[in-house]
Amino acid sequence: MSYFDVASSAPLHPVARQALQASLDEGWADPARLYREGRRARLLLDAAREAAAEAVGCRPDELSFTPSGTVAVHSGIAGALAGRRRVGRHLVVSGVEHSSVLHSAASHEAAGGTVTEVGVDRAGAVSPEAYTAALRPDTALACLQSANHEVGTEQPTADVASACRAAGVPLLVDAAQSLPWGRVDGQWSLLAASAHKWGGPAGVGLLVVRKGVRFAAQGPADERESGRAPGFENIPAVVAAAASLRAVQAEAAEEGARLRELTERIRARVPGLVPDVEVVGDPVRRLPHLVTFSCLYVDGETVLHELDRAGFSVSSGSSCTSSTLTPSHVLKAMGVLSEGNVRVSLPRGTQEAEVERFLEVLPGVVAGVREQLGAPVAAAPRTESAARVVDALGKRCPLPVIELAKVIGDVPVGGTVTVLADDEAARLDIPAWCEMRGQEYVGEEPADQGSAYVVRRSS
Amino acid sequence: MSYFDVASSAPLHPVARQALQASLDEGWADPARLYREGRRARLLLDAAREAAAEAVGCRPDELSFTPSGTVAVHSGIAGALAGRRRVGRHLVVSGVEHSSVLHSAASHEAAGGTVTEVGVDRAGAVSPEAYTAALRPDTALACLQSANHEVGTEQPTADVASACRAAGVPLLVDAAQSLPWGRVDGQWSLLAASAHKWGGPAGVGLLVVRKGVRFAAQGPADERESGRAPGFENIPAVVAAAASLRAVQAEAAEEGARLRELTERIRARVPGLVPDVEVVGDPVRRLPHLVTFSCLYVDGETVLHELDRAGFSVSSGSSCTSSTLTPSHVLKAMGVLSEGNVRVSLPRGTQEAEVERFLEVLPGVVAGVREQLGAPVAAAPRTESAARVVDALGKRCPLPVIELAKVIGDVPVGGTVTVLADDEAARLDIPAWCEMRGQEYVGEEPADQGSAYVVRRSS
């Protein structure tokens, strides 16, 4: 059994478990009380805050513990926007942020604010120049993740932070994926993170607001955590979160190098082992433990199911696994294939043998799913006609692309195939297939039902 | 060492500890994932929801786990108000609600809503008639605690729920103090509670929204917990919370009877052991484990400190312990003495011997504090004049009342004492002293500095 989805949630780190159990007896009382049980709880809370602040690289009084990373992001964005309400109501985010950031942005927009989403390159990174160009005189806040949660690409947060500082705009960094690997460089203003991503317990997020940043906490008043996180403090969990963050950061250099070698193996070998695969995300500027690839002619959900049966727990940003049936906004923003998407994120301690077994199992799993779906194996000579129309209406990802691949050989070079499809993923995956196959994507046209995607055979 | 402040926070129940530890290994993965670790987490979460719903008396799909009781109250009130925005923006609360409810009300008012606070009697209870009279055609929501957290008085929630239902207004019950003792009777619409109050871990609240209640969750969207509690689920804590709630409810009848006998002992014996004491809260319709009394001529903080030194951890609603230096809004709403306030709330398993030792220690502690403060011990004959003015400006609770008590014997029956004071607690404690001493409180007059409180000697 190999759990390869630590980017979703990590098993509890031994240090977290130990700290949690040790503080269950000491940390249950109200730290605002003056009697001995309260004073003991307060000491634990203060020590945890100092440890977490040290790990983040901030002052203890700049750091609040929130009930989750999501709440840290929601509260951080809402408080920073409200604190700079007089400056304006413009918010800048990247197009590949975590949903908690994008949901905050949508909520801000619904309340009358404006939002600019900065695009990314095919590797998933923003350019500091494009990001800077989005800043305006009425920009109240900018948000940028330190590293992407779906493809592992690191963002140029230090450069963007400098540009924001020069423009007088506070930058909130969502450090959920990178904090276990070290502090976030640069002069950011706010930072959010989540303990269960590094092996701390669930129920703990971090919100850091640097001194001098205008901040007005939203929602009903509450005196706890500097007024930034209402509700009774969860001290045993907070103690466990802080202790495990220090522990994982102390192991980060060594463990990061080891896992980077393992993910590099997947990056390098998957394209040779599985035909029609695109490895996505930056090959160099990336998280050490995370690698993502997409496979033509399969749906992510079935691949995940088959990998689970083979003993591997991985994740997918593929349209087919989400309840909304829309492809991952990250892969969409990158303009890469979303079909058959697989994200592998290795927990600390992952063994080389597990990765080797994964590489052994994967080709058979993908081939099996392709066979079930009737995907094209090799092009056979067929009667050519200058233009073909394929009706894939009502067919779900990856079927429209499979249909396209089956008939492209039927038209002469220079001829076109028009795919009629109403599955949302087709809009992303047909152009991505063209890019991978060296075919020309002509464009999308309206149709009576769904859309018509026109592809010209180039080779 | 006796911890007598379970109304603030309870030590972890053995069942909670066991459930927490057992689920740390099974409950860390994302329950939204389809692989085995995710499915295991989902099973635990579903089972915890069913157990908690059974304990509350609702359907599992009506119950969301929130990060705290405070967040359950904030989210419940905000969502219910928004869901009935078309009806109006009027909110009804009692004057003795927990600060989380009153802070939500203040936030609603700041956003343009209107709030009616229903008063309580000297025992701390609302009357169903007065509560009903506050309902209006534009009332969007009504809130009432099941029992008061400072004095233990039970509220007539079933009657108020019926009246609200008749008026078509949803009632939110803050059940934080009473849920460990059993389900809340009556046809309420929403309910909030907090696990650390019953010996569950911190980090878990319950928000119940009955089917058919209009509810629009506020803040950025999030798919977890029916969209009512954003952030990654804290499954081990939720499992521990649900298991311990069932455990404490199963013990409630027996343990409640035992603790009621012990608190009754305190209620009955303290007035005989300590002179000038007022026991507050309803003597019958009350929580079994909680008793509150106020002592003239002492400040709560010093009494708490001395009791802590003697091995007892208790709480106080006295002005002197809070950072704002204003008396407890609960005692204020009841119109009872706030001076030298002591709340005793017994945890499960409290032994008779501990309570007996408390009753042994208390008289000496109070007498010692009174002696330090120079409180009157017995009235000595003094020169009488028809009116006296006492300058207590700049003096903090309980000094203004001590000064008043010292000179009341100096004026003849029918004569007056005017106390000049600028301590906020005097406004509450001087009338309360008059009530206790059978003197006439004439009223408050403006003064150059602070206020002038006029008292007429009646006996």
PDB file of N, CA and C in Angstrom, chain A residues 320-361:
ATOM      1  N   CYS A 320     -12.888  14.470 -14.766  1.00  0.00           N
ATOM      2  CA  CYS A 320     -13.757  13.335 -14.522  1.00  0.00           C
ATOM      3  C   CYS A 320     -13.854  12.962 -13.059  1.00  0.00           C
ATOM      4  N   THR A 321     -12.959  13.481 -12.207  1.00  0.00           N
ATOM      5  CA  THR A 321     -13.058  13.119 -10.793  1.00  0.00           C
ATOM      6  C   THR A 321     -13.842  14.134  -9.990  1.00  0.00           C
ATOM      7  N   SER A 322     -14.010  15.317 -10.526  1.00  0.00           N
ATOM      8  CA  SER A 322     -14.666  16.324  -9.705  1.00  0.00           C
ATOM      9  C   SER A 322     -16.166  16.244  -9.912  1.00  0.00           C
ATOM     10  N   SER A 323     -16.873  16.675  -8.885  1.00  0.00           N
ATOM     11  CA  SER A 323     -18.329  16.572  -8.945  1.00  0.00           C
ATOM     12  C   SER A 323     -18.917  17.553  -9.952  1.00  0.00           C
ATOM     13  N   THR A 324     -18.155  18.586 -10.305  1.00  0.00           N
ATOM     14  CA  THR A 324     -18.704  19.590 -11.213  1.00  0.00           C
ATOM     15  C   THR A 324     -18.479  19.229 -12.676  1.00  0.00           C
ATOM     16  N   LEU A 325     -17.681  18.226 -12.944  1.00  0.00           N
ATOM     17  CA  LEU A 325     -17.375  17.801 -14.313  1.00  0.00           C
ATOM     18  C   LEU A 325     -16.698  18.875 -15.141  1.00  0.00           C
ATOM     19  N   THR A 326     -16.031  19.818 -14.466  1.00  0.00           N
ATOM     20  CA  THR A 326     -15.215  20.778 -15.220  1.00  0.00           C
ATOM     21  C   THR A 326     -13.752  20.464 -14.911  1.00  0.00           C
ATOM     22  N   PRO A 327     -12.869  20.690 -15.902  1.00  0.00           N
ATOM     23  CA  PRO A 327     -11.469  20.341 -15.665  1.00  0.00           C
ATOM     24  C   PRO A 327     -10.852  21.265 -14.626  1.00  0.00           C
ATOM     25  N   SER A 328      -9.801  20.825 -14.007  1.00  0.00           N
ATOM     26  CA  SER A 328      -9.031  21.604 -13.052  1.00  0.00           C
ATOM     27  C   SER A 328      -8.735  22.989 -13.600  1.00  0.00           C
ATOM     28  N   HIS A 329      -9.006  24.023 -12.793  1.00  0.00           N
ATOM     29  CA  HIS A 329      -8.739  25.390 -13.254  1.00  0.00           C
ATOM     30  C   HIS A 329      -7.245  25.614 -13.432  1.00  0.00           C
ATOM     31  N   VAL A 330      -6.434  24.832 -12.725  1.00  0.00           N
ATOM     32  CA  VAL A 330      -4.980  24.994 -12.849  1.00  0.00           C
ATOM     33  C   VAL A 330      -4.512  24.518 -14.225  1.00  0.00           C
ATOM     34  N   LEU A 331      -4.901  23.305 -14.595  1.00  0.00           N
ATOM     35  CA  LEU A 331      -4.483  22.759 -15.892  1.00  0.00           C
ATOM     36  C   LEU A 331      -5.043  23.622 -17.020  1.00  0.00           C
ATOM     37  N   LYS A 332      -6.259  24.109 -16.820  1.00  0.00           N
ATOM     38  CA  LYS A 332      -6.898  24.987 -17.798  1.00  0.00           C
ATOM     39  C   LYS A 332      -6.082  26.265 -17.982  1.00  0.00           C
ATOM     40  N   ALA A 333      -5.689  26.882 -16.851  1.00  0.00           N
ATOM     41  CA  ALA A 333      -4.911  28.126 -16.932  1.00  0.00           C
ATOM     42  C   ALA A 333      -3.562  27.883 -17.612  1.00  0.00           C
ATOM     43  N   MET A 334      -3.002  26.695 -17.422  1.00  0.00           N
ATOM     44  CA  MET A 334      -1.707  26.363 -18.026  1.00  0.00           C
ATOM     45  C   MET A 334      -1.867  26.018 -19.504  1.00  0.00           C
ATOM     46  N   GLY A 335      -3.081  25.671 -19.920  1.00  0.00           N
ATOM     47  CA  GLY A 335      -3.322  25.296 -21.310  1.00  0.00           C
ATOM     48  C   GLY A 335      -2.761  23.922 -21.646  1.00  0.00           C
ATOM     49  N   VAL A 336      -2.665  23.057 -20.652  1.00  0.00           N
ATOM     50  CA  VAL A 336      -2.150  21.709 -20.908  1.00  0.00           C
ATOM     51  C   VAL A 336      -3.297  20.703 -20.867  1.00  0.00           C
ATOM     52  N   LEU A 337      -2.968  19.484 -21.277  1.00  0.00           N
ATOM     53  CA  LEU A 337      -3.954  18.414 -21.287  1.00  0.00           C
ATOM     54  C   LEU A 337      -4.482  18.169 -19.870  1.00  0.00           C
ATOM     55  N   SER A 338      -5.805  18.033 -19.721  1.00  0.00           N
ATOM     56  CA  SER A 338      -6.351  17.701 -18.399  1.00  0.00           C
ATOM     57  C   SER A 338      -6.787  16.244 -18.336  1.00  0.00           C
ATOM     58  N   GLU A 339      -6.935  15.651 -19.517  1.00  0.00           N
ATOM     59  CA  GLU A 339      -7.414  14.281 -19.653  1.00  0.00           C
ATOM     60  C   GLU A 339      -6.477  13.305 -18.941  1.00  0.00           C
ATOM     61  N   GLY A 340      -7.053  12.375 -18.206  1.00  0.00           N
ATOM     62  CA  GLY A 340      -6.252  11.335 -17.562  1.00  0.00           C
ATOM     63  C   GLY A 340      -5.168  11.886 -16.668  1.00  0.00           C
ATOM     64  N   ASN A 341      -5.506  12.947 -15.945  1.00  0.00           N
ATOM     65  CA  ASN A 341      -4.499  13.611 -15.117  1.00  0.00           C
ATOM     66  C   ASN A 341      -4.231  12.829 -13.826  1.00  0.00           C
ATOM     67  N   VAL A 342      -2.951  12.709 -13.482  1.00  0.00           N
ATOM     68  CA  VAL A 342      -2.541  12.004 -12.264  1.00  0.00           C
ATOM     69  C   VAL A 342      -1.522  12.866 -11.517  1.00  0.00           C
ATOM     70  N   ARG A 343      -1.833  13.134 -10.236  1.00  0.00           N
ATOM     71  CA  ARG A 343      -0.868  13.848  -9.400  1.00  0.00           C
ATOM     72  C   ARG A 343      -0.292  12.881  -8.369  1.00  0.00           C
ATOM     73  N   VAL A 344       1.033  12.788  -8.355  1.00  0.00           N
ATOM     74  CA  VAL A 344       1.730  11.957  -7.385  1.00  0.00           C
ATOM     75  C   VAL A 344       2.438  12.895  -6.412  1.00  0.00           C
ATOM     76  N   SER A 345       2.120  12.801  -5.121  1.00  0.00           N
ATOM     77  CA  SER A 345       2.852  13.615  -4.137  1.00  0.00           C
ATOM     78  C   SER A 345       3.281  12.694  -3.005  1.00  0.00           C
ATOM     79  N   LEU A 346       4.591  12.589  -2.869  1.00  0.00           N
ATOM     80  CA  LEU A 346       5.171  11.565  -2.000  1.00  0.00           C
ATOM     81  C   LEU A 346       5.300  12.048  -0.560  1.00  0.00           C
ATOM     82  N   PRO A 347       4.834  11.254   0.390  1.00  0.00           N
ATOM     83  CA  PRO A 347       5.038  11.615   1.793  1.00  0.00           C
ATOM     84  C   PRO A 347       6.487  11.381   2.201  1.00  0.00           C
ATOM     85  N   ARG A 348       6.891  12.035   3.288  1.00  0.00           N
ATOM     86  CA  ARG A 348       8.228  11.766   3.837  1.00  0.00           C
ATOM     87  C   ARG A 348       8.375  10.261   4.055  1.00  0.00           C
ATOM     88  N   GLY A 349       9.562   9.774   3.802  1.00  0.00           N
ATOM     89  CA  GLY A 349       9.831   8.361   4.060  1.00  0.00           C
ATOM     90  C   GLY A 349       9.447   7.426   2.925  1.00  0.00           C
ATOM     91  N   THR A 350       8.927   7.975   1.824  1.00  0.00           N
ATOM     92  CA  THR A 350       8.577   7.105   0.695  1.00  0.00           C
ATOM     93  C   THR A 350       9.825   6.352   0.223  1.00  0.00           C
ATOM     94  N   GLN A 351       9.672   5.061   0.018  1.00  0.00           N
ATOM     95  CA  GLN A 351      10.814   4.241  -0.361  1.00  0.00           C
ATOM     96  C   GLN A 351      10.949   4.152  -1.880  1.00  0.00           C
ATOM     97  N   GLU A 352      12.179   4.044  -2.320  1.00  0.00           N
ATOM     98  CA  GLU A 352      12.500   3.883  -3.740  1.00  0.00           C
ATOM     99  C   GLU A 352      11.700   2.712  -4.339  1.00  0.00           C
ATOM    100  N   ALA A 353      11.597   1.626  -3.582  1.00  0.00           N
ATOM    101  CA  ALA A 353      10.913   0.435  -4.096  1.00  0.00           C
ATOM    102  C   ALA A 353       9.443   0.720  -4.405  1.00  0.00           C
ATOM    103  N   GLU A 354       8.819   1.600  -3.615  1.00  0.00           N
ATOM    104  CA  GLU A 354       7.410   1.929  -3.854  1.00  0.00           C
ATOM    105  C   GLU A 354       7.252   2.656  -5.187  1.00  0.00           C
ATOM    106  N   VAL A 355       8.194   3.580  -5.425  1.00  0.00           N
ATOM    107  CA  VAL A 355       8.146   4.342  -6.671  1.00  0.00           C
ATOM    108  C   VAL A 355       8.410   3.408  -7.861  1.00  0.00           C
ATOM    109  N   GLU A 356       9.348   2.501  -7.686  1.00  0.00           N
ATOM    110  CA  GLU A 356       9.630   1.543  -8.766  1.00  0.00           C
ATOM    111  C   GLU A 356       8.407   0.679  -9.056  1.00  0.00           C
ATOM    112  N   ARG A 357       7.731   0.272  -7.993  1.00  0.00           N
ATOM    113  CA  ARG A 357       6.538  -0.551  -8.202  1.00  0.00           C
ATOM    114  C   ARG A 357       5.450   0.249  -8.923  1.00  0.00           C
ATOM    115  N   PHE A 358       5.346   1.538  -8.561  1.00  0.00           N
ATOM    116  CA  PHE A 358       4.381   2.404  -9.241  1.00  0.00           C
ATOM    117  C   PHE A 358       4.683   2.467 -10.742  1.00  0.00           C
ATOM    118  N   LEU A 359       5.974   2.606 -11.061  1.00  0.00           N
ATOM    119  CA  LEU A 359       6.365   2.699 -12.473  1.00  0.00           C
ATOM    120  C   LEU A 359       6.146   1.375 -13.202  1.00  0.00           C
ATOM    121  N   GLU A 360       6.195   0.291 -12.448  1.00  0.00           N
ATOM    122  CA  GLU A 360       5.887  -1.018 -13.051  1.00  0.00           C
ATOM    123  C   GLU A 360       4.404  -1.163 -13.363  1.00  0.00           C
ATOM    124  N   VAL A 361       3.588  -0.695 -12.418  1.00  0.00           N
ATOM    125  CA  VAL A 361       2.139  -0.909 -12.486  1.00  0.00           C
ATOM    126  C   VAL A 361       1.456   0.042 -13.468  1.00  0.00           C
TER     127      VAL A 361
END
